[in-house]
XYZ file of C-alpha atoms in Angstrom:
700
model
C 34.947 -5.830 -113.978
C 31.913 -3.694 -114.778
C 31.789 -0.199 -113.382
C 28.430 -0.435 -111.621
C 28.107 3.310 -111.056
C 28.739 3.966 -114.755
C 25.968 1.485 -115.521
C 23.560 3.469 -113.354
C 24.681 6.678 -115.070
C 23.862 5.149 -118.489
C 20.452 4.004 -117.269
C 19.704 7.477 -115.877
C 20.696 9.072 -119.194
C 18.281 6.720 -121.010
C 15.487 7.436 -118.513
C 15.366 3.832 -117.260
C 15.968 5.145 -113.744
C 15.591 8.649 -112.339
C 18.491 11.083 -112.017
C 17.564 11.133 -108.325
C 18.343 7.402 -108.093
C 21.740 7.839 -109.735
C 22.638 10.815 -107.542
C 21.697 8.892 -104.396
C 23.959 6.034 -105.518
C 26.787 8.518 -106.050
C 26.242 9.932 -102.567
C 26.494 6.446 -101.037
C 29.652 5.809 -103.082
C 31.326 8.970 -101.790
C 30.433 8.014 -98.205
C 31.429 4.346 -98.418
C 33.831 4.042 -101.348
C 31.894 0.853 -102.146
C 30.573 0.566 -105.720
C 28.460 -2.477 -104.907
C 26.712 -0.794 -101.986
C 26.198 2.339 -104.067
C 24.713 0.275 -106.886
C 22.160 -1.527 -104.714
C 21.306 1.790 -103.030
C 20.460 3.164 -106.485
C 18.242 0.130 -107.127
C 16.387 0.664 -103.804
C 15.805 4.324 -104.720
C 14.565 3.330 -108.182
C 12.176 0.756 -106.686
C 10.771 3.398 -104.341
C 9.980 5.542 -107.382
C 7.896 2.627 -108.707
C 5.887 2.411 -105.479
C 7.881 -0.290 -103.676
C 8.750 0.377 -100.028
C 11.852 -1.822 -100.047
C 14.011 -4.189 -102.080
C 13.613 -7.856 -101.051
C 16.855 -9.759 -101.653
C 14.919 -12.911 -102.543
C 11.642 -13.427 -104.403
C 8.648 -15.349 -102.927
C 10.112 -18.593 -104.333
C 13.380 -18.043 -102.456
C 15.402 -17.158 -105.561
C 17.839 -14.237 -105.498
C 16.239 -11.037 -106.753
C 17.033 -10.258 -110.399
C 18.496 -6.770 -109.952
C 19.032 -6.296 -113.694
C 15.307 -6.870 -114.332
C 14.509 -4.340 -111.596
C 16.426 -1.802 -113.683
C 14.552 -2.748 -116.849
C 17.424 -4.715 -118.405
C 16.822 -7.925 -120.358
C 18.715 -10.023 -122.902
C 22.483 -9.588 -123.389
C 22.670 -6.410 -121.272
C 21.091 -8.237 -118.339
C 23.355 -11.298 -118.762
C 26.487 -9.167 -118.634
C 25.330 -7.318 -115.503
C 24.027 -10.435 -113.757
C 27.301 -12.271 -114.284
C 28.880 -9.490 -112.227
C 26.142 -9.301 -109.568
C 25.791 -13.046 -108.947
C 29.266 -13.207 -107.406
C 28.395 -10.655 -104.709
C 27.309 -11.869 -101.259
C 24.753 -9.122 -100.674
C 23.784 -10.220 -97.171
C 27.401 -10.096 -96.053
C 28.023 -6.800 -97.824
C 25.014 -5.136 -96.221
C 25.688 -6.573 -92.775
C 29.314 -5.357 -92.856
C 28.636 -1.838 -94.155
C 28.897 1.119 -91.783
C 26.158 2.888 -93.807
C 23.576 0.129 -93.344
C 21.697 -0.096 -90.047
C 19.900 -3.082 -88.593
C 17.186 -1.799 -86.253
C 16.657 1.915 -86.539
C 20.209 3.229 -86.392
C 20.468 6.693 -87.949
C 22.007 5.495 -91.193
C 20.867 6.059 -94.817
C 19.945 2.390 -95.380
C 18.352 -0.285 -93.197
C 18.647 -4.042 -93.789
C 16.320 -6.239 -91.737
C 17.862 -9.512 -92.889
C 15.408 -9.911 -95.802
C 14.778 -6.449 -97.255
C 16.782 -3.305 -97.884
C 15.111 0.056 -97.149
C 15.818 3.728 -97.263
C 15.875 4.648 -93.571
C 12.851 6.945 -93.680
C 10.585 4.337 -95.275
C 11.756 1.639 -92.862
C 10.789 4.004 -90.036
C 7.363 4.680 -91.598
C 6.642 0.969 -92.007
C 7.819 -0.158 -88.569
C 6.073 2.661 -86.713
C 2.805 2.170 -88.593
C 2.852 -1.593 -87.947
C 3.552 -1.052 -84.243
C 0.724 1.450 -83.925
C -1.812 -0.659 -85.833
C -0.898 -3.715 -83.781
C -1.383 -1.726 -80.580
C -4.728 -0.476 -81.931
C -5.783 -4.050 -82.608
C -6.153 -5.091 -78.984
C -9.786 -5.969 -78.214
C -12.038 -3.696 -76.204
C -13.510 -5.404 -73.141
C -17.321 -5.219 -73.092
C -19.299 -5.715 -69.906
C -22.296 -8.099 -70.259
C -24.797 -5.224 -70.053
C -22.826 -3.266 -72.702
C -22.885 -6.273 -75.016
C -26.651 -6.635 -74.591
C -27.241 -2.955 -75.368
C -25.030 -3.118 -78.458
C -26.862 -6.217 -79.680
C -30.211 -4.412 -79.363
C -28.796 -1.334 -81.073
C -27.342 -3.324 -83.984
C -30.625 -5.219 -84.417
C -32.421 -1.882 -84.607
C -29.955 -0.188 -86.976
C -29.710 -3.207 -89.287
C -33.336 -4.357 -89.011
C -34.614 -6.328 -91.976
C -36.473 -4.446 -94.654
C -38.820 -6.751 -96.566
C -39.888 -4.110 -99.101
C -37.343 -5.097 -101.784
C -38.092 -8.804 -101.376
C -41.844 -8.131 -101.548
C -41.430 -6.065 -104.728
C -39.118 -8.639 -106.351
C -41.567 -11.495 -105.757
C -44.670 -9.524 -106.724
C -43.100 -8.032 -109.861
C -42.769 -11.517 -111.323
C -45.950 -13.587 -111.003
C -45.834 -17.383 -111.223
C -42.324 -17.654 -109.792
C -41.099 -21.195 -109.255
C -40.296 -22.415 -105.754
C -36.585 -22.472 -106.694
C -36.645 -18.804 -107.777
C -38.495 -17.739 -104.624
C -35.873 -19.555 -102.558
C -33.075 -17.794 -104.491
C -34.671 -14.359 -103.948
C -35.155 -14.972 -100.224
C -31.526 -16.121 -99.882
C -30.213 -13.060 -101.756
C -32.335 -10.484 -99.913
C -31.899 -11.913 -96.410
C -28.197 -12.880 -96.724
C -28.894 -16.538 -95.903
C -25.811 -18.743 -95.497
C -27.417 -21.881 -93.992
C -30.158 -22.755 -96.513
C -30.275 -26.387 -95.443
C -31.560 -25.474 -91.966
C -34.749 -23.771 -93.202
C -38.275 -25.083 -93.894
C -38.529 -24.000 -97.543
C -41.955 -25.506 -98.339
C -43.516 -23.463 -95.507
C -41.584 -20.312 -96.501
C -42.703 -20.685 -100.123
C -46.338 -21.275 -99.133
C -46.424 -18.224 -96.814
C -44.861 -15.885 -99.392
C -46.957 -17.078 -102.323
C -50.165 -16.250 -100.422
C -48.974 -12.960 -98.870
C -50.787 -9.929 -100.347
C -49.289 -7.252 -98.087
C -45.719 -6.479 -97.087
C -46.717 -6.752 -93.407
C -47.416 -10.466 -93.938
C -43.706 -10.994 -94.699
C -42.975 -10.522 -90.985
C -43.553 -14.273 -90.665
C -39.974 -14.562 -91.993
C -38.686 -13.200 -88.675
C -39.331 -16.664 -87.232
C -39.033 -18.831 -90.344
C -35.599 -17.331 -91.229
C -33.810 -16.718 -87.896
C -30.682 -14.544 -87.710
C -28.625 -17.639 -86.937
C -29.041 -18.743 -90.593
C -27.876 -15.400 -92.050
C -24.864 -13.109 -92.299
C -25.354 -9.433 -93.170
C -21.754 -8.318 -93.653
C -22.639 -4.657 -93.057
C -23.880 -5.571 -89.584
C -20.783 -7.715 -89.017
C -18.561 -4.777 -90.016
C -20.282 -2.524 -87.489
C -19.919 -5.178 -84.772
C -16.217 -5.615 -85.554
C -15.628 -1.870 -85.308
C -17.500 -1.685 -82.004
C -15.117 -4.246 -80.501
C -11.787 -2.801 -81.735
C -10.094 0.602 -81.743
C -8.952 -0.097 -85.322
C -11.294 -1.411 -88.030
C -11.179 -1.787 -91.802
C -14.383 -1.985 -93.843
C -13.561 -2.908 -97.431
C -15.847 -3.625 -100.362
C -16.431 -2.914 -104.013
C -18.716 -0.207 -105.403
C -22.259 -0.273 -104.078
C -21.550 -2.596 -101.153
C -22.673 0.082 -98.710
C -19.441 1.170 -97.002
C -20.820 4.639 -96.265
C -24.205 3.325 -95.079
C -22.399 0.896 -92.792
C -20.081 3.479 -91.264
C -22.985 5.905 -90.721
C -24.879 3.269 -88.716
C -21.639 2.425 -86.931
C -21.150 6.071 -85.919
C -24.707 6.131 -84.555
C -23.879 3.037 -82.485
C -20.595 4.535 -81.229
C -22.371 7.732 -80.163
C -25.028 5.695 -78.348
C -22.270 3.663 -76.722
C -20.504 6.852 -75.562
C -23.745 8.267 -74.149
C -23.524 5.736 -71.339
C -20.587 7.739 -69.947
C -22.112 11.132 -70.862
C -19.144 11.916 -73.085
C -20.028 12.470 -76.754
C -17.097 11.638 -79.034
C -15.422 14.094 -81.405
C -15.660 12.503 -84.866
C -13.732 13.563 -87.973
C -14.318 12.364 -91.554
C -11.508 12.589 -94.118
C -10.572 11.429 -97.627
C -7.327 11.731 -99.628
C -8.626 14.209 -102.239
C -11.075 17.100 -102.324
C -13.325 15.214 -104.748
C -13.398 12.117 -102.542
C -14.107 14.306 -99.494
C -17.000 15.985 -101.339
C -18.437 12.574 -102.244
C -18.109 11.377 -98.654
C -19.873 14.529 -97.398
C -22.735 13.959 -99.830
C -23.135 10.219 -99.172
C -22.868 10.495 -95.363
C -25.502 13.258 -95.442
C -27.906 11.024 -97.373
C -27.217 8.028 -95.112
C -27.801 10.050 -91.924
C -31.173 11.258 -93.251
C -32.300 7.631 -93.676
C -31.182 6.384 -90.261
C -33.963 4.833 -88.125
C -32.938 6.865 -85.049
C -34.128 9.949 -83.188
C -33.297 13.388 -84.569
C -30.895 14.256 -81.738
C -28.720 11.268 -82.632
C -28.733 12.226 -86.308
C -27.582 15.718 -85.367
C -24.640 14.270 -83.444
C -23.231 12.527 -86.551
C -20.932 14.828 -88.559
C -21.552 15.034 -92.297
C -18.734 17.390 -93.361
C -15.605 15.624 -94.604
C -12.260 17.281 -95.258
C -9.036 16.211 -96.932
C -6.344 14.470 -94.884
C -4.028 17.398 -95.649
C -6.522 19.865 -94.204
C -7.098 17.763 -91.086
C -3.374 17.408 -90.369
C -2.727 21.084 -91.084
C -0.489 21.205 -94.139
C 2.447 23.622 -93.827
C 3.288 25.676 -96.962
C 6.435 24.493 -98.778
C 6.900 21.585 -96.379
C 6.254 17.846 -96.358
C 5.474 18.054 -92.650
C 2.172 18.902 -90.924
C 1.083 21.004 -87.981
C -0.326 17.927 -86.230
C 2.095 15.120 -85.374
C 3.119 13.037 -82.351
C 4.081 16.235 -80.520
C 0.836 18.047 -81.409
C -1.892 15.414 -81.538
C -5.220 15.749 -83.303
C -8.224 16.620 -81.149
C -10.579 13.741 -81.929
C -11.924 10.469 -80.602
C -12.969 8.744 -83.847
C -11.387 9.164 -87.286
C -13.018 7.772 -90.448
C -10.793 7.639 -93.554
C -12.610 7.004 -96.845
C -10.924 5.837 -100.084
C -8.106 4.412 -97.949
C -6.627 2.522 -100.933
C -5.381 5.910 -102.174
C -3.439 6.650 -98.976
C 0.291 5.932 -99.352
C 2.606 4.687 -96.612
C 4.104 8.084 -95.629
C 0.659 9.706 -95.379
C -0.848 6.808 -93.412
C 2.125 6.949 -91.031
C 1.712 10.699 -90.519
C -2.022 10.303 -89.943
C -1.663 7.504 -87.395
C 1.298 9.247 -85.758
C -0.933 12.267 -84.991
C -3.765 10.230 -83.419
C -4.298 10.369 -79.655
C -3.696 7.060 -77.860
C -7.405 6.589 -77.079
C -8.672 7.316 -80.617
C -10.527 4.860 -82.855
C -9.449 4.579 -86.499
C -11.853 3.306 -89.180
C -10.598 2.788 -92.735
C -13.047 2.487 -95.644
C -12.018 1.486 -99.136
C -11.909 -1.028 -101.945
C -8.874 -3.280 -101.500
C -9.064 -4.299 -105.171
C -8.612 -0.783 -106.523
C -5.319 0.694 -107.623
C -2.822 1.216 -104.836
C -1.751 4.760 -103.984
C 0.174 6.763 -106.578
C 3.066 7.137 -104.138
C 4.854 4.280 -102.359
C 3.081 1.415 -100.649
C -0.211 -0.469 -100.781
C -1.254 -0.079 -97.161
C -4.926 -1.027 -97.454
C -4.131 -4.053 -99.618
C -1.439 -5.225 -97.188
C -3.794 -4.917 -94.210
C -6.680 -6.628 -96.005
C -4.478 -9.582 -96.994
C -5.149 -10.948 -93.481
C -8.831 -11.399 -94.315
C -8.018 -14.891 -95.645
C -7.281 -16.077 -92.077
C -10.713 -15.342 -90.640
C -11.423 -14.228 -87.086
C -9.933 -15.680 -83.937
C -12.218 -17.913 -81.891
C -12.730 -15.153 -79.323
C -13.581 -12.520 -81.939
C -15.825 -14.877 -83.902
C -17.794 -15.716 -80.773
C -18.078 -12.058 -79.763
C -19.269 -10.915 -83.221
C -21.712 -13.850 -83.380
C -23.055 -12.818 -79.978
C -23.497 -9.165 -81.026
C -25.071 -9.904 -84.418
C -26.937 -13.156 -83.834
C -25.098 -14.772 -86.771
C -24.103 -18.054 -85.149
C -22.217 -19.379 -88.189
C -19.436 -16.848 -87.461
C -18.489 -18.736 -84.305
C -17.848 -22.002 -86.182
C -15.203 -21.005 -88.736
C -12.424 -19.300 -86.801
C -8.735 -20.070 -87.079
C -6.725 -16.850 -86.967
C -4.256 -16.046 -84.227
C -3.226 -12.767 -85.883
C -4.649 -9.763 -84.081
C -5.037 -7.550 -87.157
C -7.374 -10.099 -88.813
C -9.923 -9.447 -86.056
C -10.196 -5.816 -87.216
C -11.277 -6.596 -90.796
C -14.589 -6.979 -92.566
C -15.081 -7.400 -96.307
C -18.515 -6.353 -97.612
C -19.525 -8.837 -100.276
C -22.942 -7.804 -101.563
C -23.438 -4.926 -104.012
C -26.635 -2.949 -103.508
C -25.957 -0.722 -106.513
C -25.375 -3.425 -109.109
C -28.026 -6.146 -109.156
C -28.115 -9.226 -111.379
C -29.255 -7.069 -114.300
C -26.146 -4.869 -114.061
C -23.378 -5.407 -116.553
C -21.045 -2.991 -114.736
C -21.145 -5.086 -111.566
C -20.761 -8.383 -113.413
C -17.866 -7.088 -115.539
C -16.077 -5.691 -112.469
C -16.481 -9.059 -110.741
C -15.114 -10.964 -113.757
C -12.102 -8.660 -114.061
C -11.409 -8.888 -110.337
C -11.310 -12.663 -110.728
C -8.767 -12.264 -113.554
C -10.943 -14.503 -115.720
C -11.032 -13.845 -119.477
C -13.672 -16.576 -119.741
C -15.946 -14.771 -117.267
C -15.431 -11.502 -119.154
C -16.580 -13.217 -122.375
C -19.648 -14.558 -120.538
C -20.570 -11.026 -119.401
C -20.450 -9.675 -122.963
C -22.592 -12.573 -124.213
C -25.375 -11.566 -121.797
C -26.050 -8.296 -123.698
C -26.361 -6.089 -120.627
C -27.845 -2.703 -121.428
C -25.534 -0.620 -119.206
C -22.236 -1.693 -120.797
C -20.968 -1.451 -124.352
C -17.632 -2.211 -126.005
C -16.248 -0.905 -129.269
C -13.122 -1.812 -131.221
C -10.358 0.768 -131.544
C -10.594 1.832 -135.166
C -11.044 5.236 -136.806
C -14.835 4.860 -137.042
C -15.321 4.090 -133.358
C -12.659 6.572 -132.266
C -14.727 9.256 -134.023
C -17.885 7.828 -132.409
C -16.240 8.212 -128.982
C -15.362 11.887 -129.627
C -18.895 12.593 -130.853
C -20.357 10.928 -127.745
C -18.207 13.144 -125.541
C -19.218 16.278 -127.455
C -22.887 15.395 -126.893
C -22.299 14.664 -123.179
C -20.201 17.777 -122.531
C -22.660 20.024 -124.348
C -24.911 19.783 -121.263
C -22.508 21.548 -118.911
C -21.496 24.078 -121.571
C -25.139 25.008 -122.192
C -25.721 25.201 -118.426
C -22.916 27.762 -118.133
C -24.786 30.027 -120.575
C -28.231 29.542 -119.039
C -29.225 31.775 -116.127
C -32.011 30.229 -114.051
C -34.205 31.590 -111.286
C -33.378 30.600 -107.713
C -36.460 28.649 -106.484
C -35.832 29.774 -102.879
C -35.577 33.518 -103.512
C -37.356 33.940 -106.840
C -34.325 35.915 -108.021
C -31.713 35.161 -110.654
C -29.143 32.631 -109.466
C -25.695 33.934 -108.599
C -22.672 33.120 -110.744
C -21.438 30.707 -108.061
C -24.800 28.899 -108.073
C -24.655 28.607 -111.849
C -21.057 27.380 -111.611
C -22.077 24.694 -109.108
C -24.838 23.445 -111.429
C -22.373 23.399 -114.335
C -19.811 21.487 -112.241
C -22.528 18.945 -111.365
C -23.393 18.583 -115.064
C -19.723 18.176 -115.999
C -19.251 15.447 -113.371
C -21.879 13.210 -114.978
C -19.542 12.010 -117.729
C -15.816 11.537 -118.152
C -13.336 9.902 -120.490
C -10.729 7.784 -118.682
C -7.383 6.812 -120.198
C -4.699 4.353 -119.115
C -1.805 6.369 -120.557
C -0.843 10.036 -120.829
C 0.625 10.578 -124.299
C -0.489 9.936 -127.887
C -3.847 9.536 -129.616
C -5.030 7.126 -126.893
C -3.696 9.139 -123.954
C -4.945 12.071 -121.912
C -2.926 14.747 -123.739
C -3.951 13.753 -127.263
C -7.589 13.122 -126.388
C -7.986 16.424 -124.532
C -6.845 18.158 -127.720
C -9.201 16.061 -129.897
C -12.231 16.776 -127.712
C -11.339 20.467 -127.518
C -11.115 20.725 -131.332
C -14.437 18.891 -131.747
C -16.157 21.286 -129.312
C -14.734 24.249 -131.247
C -16.022 22.765 -134.505
C -19.502 22.481 -132.976
C -19.157 26.114 -131.757
C -19.687 25.014 -128.151
C -16.438 26.701 -127.054
C -14.219 29.459 -128.481
C -10.536 28.882 -127.854
C -8.879 31.561 -130.027
C -5.364 30.227 -129.306
C -5.679 31.137 -125.638
C -4.837 28.760 -122.793
C -7.815 29.956 -120.734
C -11.265 30.192 -122.263
C -14.903 30.261 -121.170
C -15.968 26.644 -120.469
C -12.504 25.106 -120.031
C -12.486 22.285 -117.428
C -9.250 21.863 -115.486
C -7.857 19.482 -112.900
C -5.348 20.606 -110.277
C -2.180 18.458 -110.318
C -0.302 19.933 -107.340
C -1.511 20.771 -103.841
C -1.789 24.437 -102.906
C -2.487 24.544 -99.177
C -2.740 28.318 -99.152
C -5.601 28.307 -101.664
C -7.141 25.144 -100.253
C -6.941 23.433 -103.660
C -5.532 19.941 -103.959
C -4.326 17.413 -106.498
C -7.399 16.043 -108.313
C -9.738 19.016 -107.712
C -11.860 19.892 -110.777
C -12.673 23.456 -111.799
C -14.522 25.223 -114.613
C -13.400 28.460 -116.226
C -16.400 30.813 -116.589
C -16.573 34.459 -117.691
C -17.812 36.855 -115.017
C -19.765 39.293 -117.192
C -20.100 41.863 -114.415
C -16.351 42.109 -113.877
C -15.438 41.308 -117.475
C -12.876 38.655 -116.549
C -12.490 34.887 -116.491
C -12.652 33.026 -113.187
C -12.145 29.367 -112.346
C -14.765 27.846 -110.051
C -14.025 24.870 -107.798
C -16.445 22.977 -105.579
C -14.932 22.430 -102.121
C -15.529 19.331 -99.958
C -18.199 21.156 -97.913
C -20.241 21.842 -101.074
C -19.369 25.534 -101.329
C -17.864 26.998 -104.506
C -14.590 28.915 -104.615
C -13.653 31.331 -107.429
C -9.964 31.719 -108.352
C -8.361 33.906 -111.016
C -6.749 31.783 -113.772
C -3.312 33.192 -112.947
C -3.598 31.831 -109.384
C -4.730 28.290 -110.227
C -2.027 25.808 -109.092
C -0.381 23.471 -111.619
C -3.192 21.963 -113.670
C -4.254 20.370 -116.942
C -7.321 20.349 -119.175
C -9.776 17.718 -117.944
C -12.078 16.511 -120.745
C -10.082 13.288 -120.334
C -8.212 12.090 -117.254
C -6.097 9.118 -116.277
C -7.707 6.221 -114.454
C -5.282 6.933 -111.585
C -6.641 10.480 -111.236
C -10.251 9.254 -111.379
C -9.965 7.396 -108.059
C -12.405 8.785 -105.531
C -14.787 9.899 -108.311
C -17.870 8.391 -109.944
C -19.547 9.336 -113.215
C -23.009 8.394 -114.426
C -21.543 7.663 -117.872
C -17.909 6.554 -117.929
C -16.051 6.120 -121.208
C -12.742 4.270 -120.987
C -10.130 3.787 -123.684
C -7.140 1.448 -123.528
C -4.170 1.649 -125.919
C -4.292 -0.773 -128.881
C -0.890 -2.225 -127.958
C -0.129 -3.792 -124.599
C 1.902 -1.787 -122.077
C 2.958 -2.914 -118.571
C 0.819 -0.162 -117.019
C -2.289 -2.205 -117.934
C -3.032 -4.291 -114.860
C -6.089 -5.900 -113.319
C -6.307 -3.172 -110.663
C -6.101 -0.361 -113.236
C -8.852 -1.810 -115.459
C -11.062 -2.686 -112.449
C -10.669 0.836 -111.039
C -11.643 2.436 -114.361
C -14.710 0.248 -114.823
C -15.955 0.832 -111.278
C -15.996 4.614 -111.778
C -19.204 4.069 -113.801
C -22.493 4.410 -111.931
C -25.059 3.851 -114.690
C -23.344 3.457 -118.086
C -19.966 2.192 -119.227
C -18.578 2.504 -122.766
C -15.296 0.690 -123.418
C -13.077 1.383 -126.437
C -10.634 -1.523 -126.388
C -8.738 -4.232 -128.167
C -10.099 -7.269 -126.310
C -6.804 -9.164 -126.474
C -5.006 -6.251 -124.827
C -7.583 -6.000 -122.043
C -7.565 -9.756 -121.391
C -3.783 -9.708 -121.133
C -3.994 -6.800 -118.696
C -6.448 -8.471 -116.307
C -4.055 -11.417 -115.915
C -1.448 -9.113 -114.351
C -1.754 -8.209 -110.676
C 0.141 -5.298 -109.185
C 2.543 -6.419 -106.480
C 4.260 -3.836 -104.293
C 7.208 -4.876 -102.180
C 6.936 -4.082 -98.476
C 7.458 -5.723 -95.113
C 4.200 -4.436 -93.643
C 2.427 -7.801 -93.820
C 5.313 -9.521 -91.997
C 5.397 -6.836 -89.314
C 1.640 -6.891 -88.793
C 1.745 -10.675 -88.419
C 4.433 -10.384 -85.746
C 7.175 -12.103 -87.762
C 9.446 -9.074 -87.367
C 10.233 -7.245 -84.187
C 10.745 -3.503 -84.395
């Protein structure tokens, strides 16, 4: 008989599992004197390290889980182990063990009849599901409230005919078919067959002024359209929990800004203005949210007093909860609730299960929770895929009651005819489907769409269209050198900005060092190289060294064998709550000539700049190149992305999609096409029971 604990020890020595996993298995063995239980406990711990919340004992097809494969064993090694494991009745073993609980007993492991958990993660999942389900109950609107909200939504999401007018007038002699296509695209028409297209075409072809397009108010009634931004706002007005998901450029921030205006107007009826907080998982994402909310508020078609009531400063989740030094716990929790009425969480795909649990656990009972994010992006680095699990209910559609209510609030009658869901959480979801950043002439948008579909054929079609904003290069020495030279040219802008002292237009005086640092940080953020892997010539470590050497050769930086040098970009890799610097924050090392010393400048979420001595910077790494994982929550005008020339399991559809959608204006890919096409076929699946618990299949 195989010694299962010895097998785990061998795997830990080889690095196939973590030492932590082996030590946990040993602990269970000492407590239970049961090698089999200890072995499966080690597997659960190992799975958690890979992002899985639990270990299902059967796969989706009902077959017993291949535990050897979970440990990375294949071939003869797997056959030998499986011959041992197949004889074990795991359900019986787990049900009989005094160390395995059923429903929340204070034991190291929990078995719910289908999945095995570490106790803490079972508690996180069950509590989060219970709270989200309780959030999902509908809010009862009085008839007069519904009427006011309808008027408010119509005002906030009023049609703007300017883009349609420009599109039609920029191309003379458009055919009737093309005019119809443009009208459908711009006005979000979903019931084309109900409209009088000959009359619409005749009116538009003779219109000389944008004001004449107002005839479309009658010719294209709201009942024939669906603006998903308006639907998202209506959904969030009817629930205490709402999720607004969409790809880049679909207007998540614009939507939530209009939604906040509507919620404030709604609250005015009771003379009680809500306390609203905006958060994101990282400092960079919080800074982006602050910037984009500020721009969206400025463009709102509402009175100034209402604009002033909408907050524009976002913070990190850690800062909101009150991170405690040297602790995984926070100042705010169920015993010390947050003081807020509405919480907006951006980049929610990056929030792992423990953090989402802690956030929801600290919310007051009356609070509204609004999650924004792209469900198709990479899941969080740590365990779970909370946003993806929640958004999986979108396939069911709204319940009849919710569909009718949203149709009533928006005027989109088609929403009341396609309802089938009886799952409460589905009524809290809205997927934005139209990109306002990437139009039909955008290769970035088309490529992202093709990759999201997992279609190699669609990807080929995109490349055949010769879009100007995307380019791909093979991975050979010539193009590898081309990539480094491109980066040197791009990074020269921020390095030259560091040296250039400009006059402050407001004061007429020389800018301060912090002002110069902020401009240099802005210049640095315009371009970035993204990698899928960490090590080697195609990974972050090797490419940071290559770029650094090339910049030295061009005399743009002087390294002199020192770790810190004038112009060095760094990225923080570990949170430092005391300094207010967090994993993912980007800083630039700049010499302070007045004090004769180097300082590292970071831009904080509120737009201010913080200077830190190099010796005080938390764990960090050089940041000419960064992993795609670390790039989440960021955007770059020019994104370069390199994939390894040989396939590795880390290459998945979500990883490649996330990297591509970091690009705002230009994307340069350095790839082996066969490797990329293989990667987009693979979807990341993370084991959890959250979907089952949200659907009500499991009681707590």
